[in-house]
JSON list of C-alpha atoms in Angstrom, two decimals:
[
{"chain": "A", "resi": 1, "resn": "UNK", "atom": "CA", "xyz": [6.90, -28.04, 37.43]},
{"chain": "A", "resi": 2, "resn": "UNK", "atom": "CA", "xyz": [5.74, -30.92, 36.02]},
{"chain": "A", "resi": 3, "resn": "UNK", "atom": "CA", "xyz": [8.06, -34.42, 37.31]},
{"chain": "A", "resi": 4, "resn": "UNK", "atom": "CA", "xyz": [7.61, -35.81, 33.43]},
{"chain": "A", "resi": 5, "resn": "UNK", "atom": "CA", "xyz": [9.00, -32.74, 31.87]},
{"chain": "A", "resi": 6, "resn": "UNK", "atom": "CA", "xyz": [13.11, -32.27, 32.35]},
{"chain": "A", "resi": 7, "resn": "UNK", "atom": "CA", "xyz": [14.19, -29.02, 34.31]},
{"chain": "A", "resi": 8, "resn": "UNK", "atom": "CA", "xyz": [16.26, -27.57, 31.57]},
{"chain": "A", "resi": 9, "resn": "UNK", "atom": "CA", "xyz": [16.83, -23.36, 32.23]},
{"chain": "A", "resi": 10, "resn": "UNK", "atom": "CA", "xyz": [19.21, -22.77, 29.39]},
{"chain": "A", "resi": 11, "resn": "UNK", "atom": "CA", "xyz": [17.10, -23.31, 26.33]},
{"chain": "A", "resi": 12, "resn": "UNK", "atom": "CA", "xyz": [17.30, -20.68, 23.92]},
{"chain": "A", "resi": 13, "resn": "UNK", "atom": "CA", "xyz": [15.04, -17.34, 24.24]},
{"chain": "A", "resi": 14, "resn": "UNK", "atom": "CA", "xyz": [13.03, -16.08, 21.29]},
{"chain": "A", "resi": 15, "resn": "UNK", "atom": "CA", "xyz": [14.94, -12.99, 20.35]},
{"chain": "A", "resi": 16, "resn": "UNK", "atom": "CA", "xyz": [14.47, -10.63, 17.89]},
{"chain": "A", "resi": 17, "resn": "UNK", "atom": "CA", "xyz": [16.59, -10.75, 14.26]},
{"chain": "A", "resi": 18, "resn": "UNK", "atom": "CA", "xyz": [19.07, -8.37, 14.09]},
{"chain": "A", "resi": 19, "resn": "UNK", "atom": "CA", "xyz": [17.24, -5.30, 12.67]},
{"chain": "A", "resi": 20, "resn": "UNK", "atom": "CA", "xyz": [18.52, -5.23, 8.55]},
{"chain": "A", "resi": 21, "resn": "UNK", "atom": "CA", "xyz": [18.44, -1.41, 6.27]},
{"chain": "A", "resi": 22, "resn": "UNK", "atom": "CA", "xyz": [15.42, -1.33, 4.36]},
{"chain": "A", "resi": 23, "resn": "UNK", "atom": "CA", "xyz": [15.97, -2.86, 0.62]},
{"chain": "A", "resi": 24, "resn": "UNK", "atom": "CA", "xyz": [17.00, 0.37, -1.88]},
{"chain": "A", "resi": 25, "resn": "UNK", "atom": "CA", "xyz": [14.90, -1.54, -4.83]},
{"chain": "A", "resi": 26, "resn": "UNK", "atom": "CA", "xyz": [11.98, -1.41, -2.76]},
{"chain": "A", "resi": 27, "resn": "UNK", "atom": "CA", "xyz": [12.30, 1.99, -2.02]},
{"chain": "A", "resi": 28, "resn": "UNK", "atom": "CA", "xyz": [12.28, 2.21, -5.79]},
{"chain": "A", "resi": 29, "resn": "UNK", "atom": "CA", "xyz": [9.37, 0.16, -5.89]},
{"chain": "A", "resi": 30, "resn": "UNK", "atom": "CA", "xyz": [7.37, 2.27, -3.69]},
{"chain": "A", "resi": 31, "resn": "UNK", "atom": "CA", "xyz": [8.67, 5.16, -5.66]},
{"chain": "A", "resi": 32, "resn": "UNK", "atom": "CA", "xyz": [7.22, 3.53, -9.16]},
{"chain": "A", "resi": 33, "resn": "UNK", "atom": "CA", "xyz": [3.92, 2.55, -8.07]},
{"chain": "A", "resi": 34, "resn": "UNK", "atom": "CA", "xyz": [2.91, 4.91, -5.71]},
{"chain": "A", "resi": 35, "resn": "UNK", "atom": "CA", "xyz": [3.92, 8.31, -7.19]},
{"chain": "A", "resi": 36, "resn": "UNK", "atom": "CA", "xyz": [1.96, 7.47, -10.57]},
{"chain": "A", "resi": 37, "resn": "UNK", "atom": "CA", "xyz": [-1.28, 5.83, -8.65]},
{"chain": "A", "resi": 38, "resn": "UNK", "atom": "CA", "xyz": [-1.45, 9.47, -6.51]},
{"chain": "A", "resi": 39, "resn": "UNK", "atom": "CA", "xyz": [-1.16, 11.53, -9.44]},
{"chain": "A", "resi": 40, "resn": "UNK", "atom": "CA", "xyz": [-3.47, 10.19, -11.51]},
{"chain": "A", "resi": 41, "resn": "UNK", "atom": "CA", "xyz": [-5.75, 9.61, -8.41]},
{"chain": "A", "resi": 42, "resn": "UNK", "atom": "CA", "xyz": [-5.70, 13.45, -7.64]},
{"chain": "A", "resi": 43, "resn": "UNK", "atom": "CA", "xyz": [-6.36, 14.01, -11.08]},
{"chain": "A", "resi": 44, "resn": "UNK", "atom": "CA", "xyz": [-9.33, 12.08, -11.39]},
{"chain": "A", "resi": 45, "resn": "UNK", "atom": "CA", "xyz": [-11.07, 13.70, -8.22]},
{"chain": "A", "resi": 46, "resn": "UNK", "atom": "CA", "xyz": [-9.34, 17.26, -9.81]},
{"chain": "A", "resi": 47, "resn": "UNK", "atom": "CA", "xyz": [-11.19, 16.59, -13.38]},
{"chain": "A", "resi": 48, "resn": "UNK", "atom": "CA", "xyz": [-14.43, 15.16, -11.74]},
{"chain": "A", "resi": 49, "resn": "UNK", "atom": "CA", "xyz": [-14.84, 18.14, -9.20]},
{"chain": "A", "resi": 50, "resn": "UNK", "atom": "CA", "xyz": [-14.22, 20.95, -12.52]},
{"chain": "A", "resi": 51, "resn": "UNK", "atom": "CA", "xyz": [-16.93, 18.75, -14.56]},
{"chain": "A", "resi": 52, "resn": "UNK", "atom": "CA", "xyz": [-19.46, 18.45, -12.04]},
{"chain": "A", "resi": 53, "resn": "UNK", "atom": "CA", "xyz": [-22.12, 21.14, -11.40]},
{"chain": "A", "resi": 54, "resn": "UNK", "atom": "CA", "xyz": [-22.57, 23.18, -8.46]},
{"chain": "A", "resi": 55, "resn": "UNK", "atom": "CA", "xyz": [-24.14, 20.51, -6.41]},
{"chain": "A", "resi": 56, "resn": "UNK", "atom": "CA", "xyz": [-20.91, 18.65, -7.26]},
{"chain": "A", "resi": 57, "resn": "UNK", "atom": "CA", "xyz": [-23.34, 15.92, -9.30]},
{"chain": "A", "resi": 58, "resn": "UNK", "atom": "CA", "xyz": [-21.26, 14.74, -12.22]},
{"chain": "A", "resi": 59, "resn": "UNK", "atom": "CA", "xyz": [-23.43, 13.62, -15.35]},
{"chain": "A", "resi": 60, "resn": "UNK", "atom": "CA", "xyz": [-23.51, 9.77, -16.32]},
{"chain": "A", "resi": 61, "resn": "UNK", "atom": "CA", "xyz": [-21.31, 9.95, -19.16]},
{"chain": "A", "resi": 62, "resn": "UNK", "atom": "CA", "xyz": [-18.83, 12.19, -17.24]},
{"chain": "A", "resi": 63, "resn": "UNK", "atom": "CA", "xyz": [-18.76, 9.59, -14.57]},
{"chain": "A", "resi": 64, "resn": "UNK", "atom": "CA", "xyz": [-18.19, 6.68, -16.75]},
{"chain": "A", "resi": 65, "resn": "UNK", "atom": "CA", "xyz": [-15.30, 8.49, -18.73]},
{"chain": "A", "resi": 66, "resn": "UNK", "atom": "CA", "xyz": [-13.22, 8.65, -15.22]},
{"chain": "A", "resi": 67, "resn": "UNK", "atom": "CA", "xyz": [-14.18, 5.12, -14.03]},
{"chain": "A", "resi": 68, "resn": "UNK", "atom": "CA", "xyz": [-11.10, 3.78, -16.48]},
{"chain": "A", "resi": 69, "resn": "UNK", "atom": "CA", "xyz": [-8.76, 6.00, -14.77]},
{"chain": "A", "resi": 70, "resn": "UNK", "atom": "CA", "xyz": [-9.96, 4.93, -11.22]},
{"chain": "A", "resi": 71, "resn": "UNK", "atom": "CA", "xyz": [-8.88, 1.66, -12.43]},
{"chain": "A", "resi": 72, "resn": "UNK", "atom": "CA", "xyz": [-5.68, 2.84, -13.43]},
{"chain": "A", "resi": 73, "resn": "UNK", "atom": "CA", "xyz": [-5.00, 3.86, -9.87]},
{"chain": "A", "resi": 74, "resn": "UNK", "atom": "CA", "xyz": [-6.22, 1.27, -8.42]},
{"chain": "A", "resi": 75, "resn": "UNK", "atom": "CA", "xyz": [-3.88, -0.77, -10.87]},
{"chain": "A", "resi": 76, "resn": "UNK", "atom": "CA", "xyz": [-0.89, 1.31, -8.95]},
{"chain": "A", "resi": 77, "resn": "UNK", "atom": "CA", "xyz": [-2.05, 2.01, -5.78]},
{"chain": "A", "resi": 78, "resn": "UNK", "atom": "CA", "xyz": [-3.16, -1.66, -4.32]},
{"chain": "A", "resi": 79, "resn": "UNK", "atom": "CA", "xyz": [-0.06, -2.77, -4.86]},
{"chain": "A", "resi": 80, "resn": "UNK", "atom": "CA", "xyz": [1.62, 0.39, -3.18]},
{"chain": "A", "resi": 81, "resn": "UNK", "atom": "CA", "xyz": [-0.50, -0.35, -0.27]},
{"chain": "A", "resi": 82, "resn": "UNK", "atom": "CA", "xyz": [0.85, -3.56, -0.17]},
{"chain": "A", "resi": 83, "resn": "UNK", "atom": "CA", "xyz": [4.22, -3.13, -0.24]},
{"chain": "A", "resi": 84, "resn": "UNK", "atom": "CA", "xyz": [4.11, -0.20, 2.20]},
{"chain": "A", "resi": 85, "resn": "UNK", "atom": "CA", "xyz": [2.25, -2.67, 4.83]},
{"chain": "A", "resi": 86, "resn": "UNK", "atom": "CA", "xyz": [5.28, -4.83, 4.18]},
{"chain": "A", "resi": 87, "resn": "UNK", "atom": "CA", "xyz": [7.21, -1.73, 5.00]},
{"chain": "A", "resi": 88, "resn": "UNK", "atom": "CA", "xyz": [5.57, -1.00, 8.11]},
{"chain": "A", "resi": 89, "resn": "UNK", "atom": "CA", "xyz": [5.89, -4.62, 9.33]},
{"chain": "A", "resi": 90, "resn": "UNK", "atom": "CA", "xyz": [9.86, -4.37, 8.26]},
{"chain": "A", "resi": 91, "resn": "UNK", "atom": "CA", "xyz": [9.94, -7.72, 6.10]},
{"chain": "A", "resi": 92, "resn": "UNK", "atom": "CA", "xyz": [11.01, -5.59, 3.24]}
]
């Protein structure tokens, strides 16, 4: 030990906050923007596997009909993944 610094043993430890019950609206949150943004992502792979050939190609104007809907899940599902790292880390 250093002699500048003071010998003090009872300083407080870094503890861990008391663990808290997940938040029931952001359950509900997770609920709202993750069920939708699956759905309609299933459906979009669903509707571009039945319209593409047997190579599984899809045509130009097939593709760019779905791309709108990718953004729809996308719309739902980057949030979801946001709030369900928040989850994991327990801040919410």
């Amino acid at each position: 030990m250093s002699p500048n610094l003071p010998n003090t043993p009872d300083l407080p430890t870094a503890s861990h906050p008391p663990d808290r019950e997940p938040a029931a609206w952001f359950t509900v949150l997770l609920w709202v923007l993750g069920l939708p943004g699956m759905l309609t992502l299933v459906g979009v792979v669903l509707v571009g596997t039945a319209l593409g050939d047997r190579h599984g190609q899809l045509s130009r104007d097939d593709a760019y009909s779905l791309v709108p809907w990718l953004l729809v899940a996308a719309a739902f599902l980057v949030p979801w993944s946001i709030c369900v790292n928040r989850r994991t880390k327990g801040k919410n």
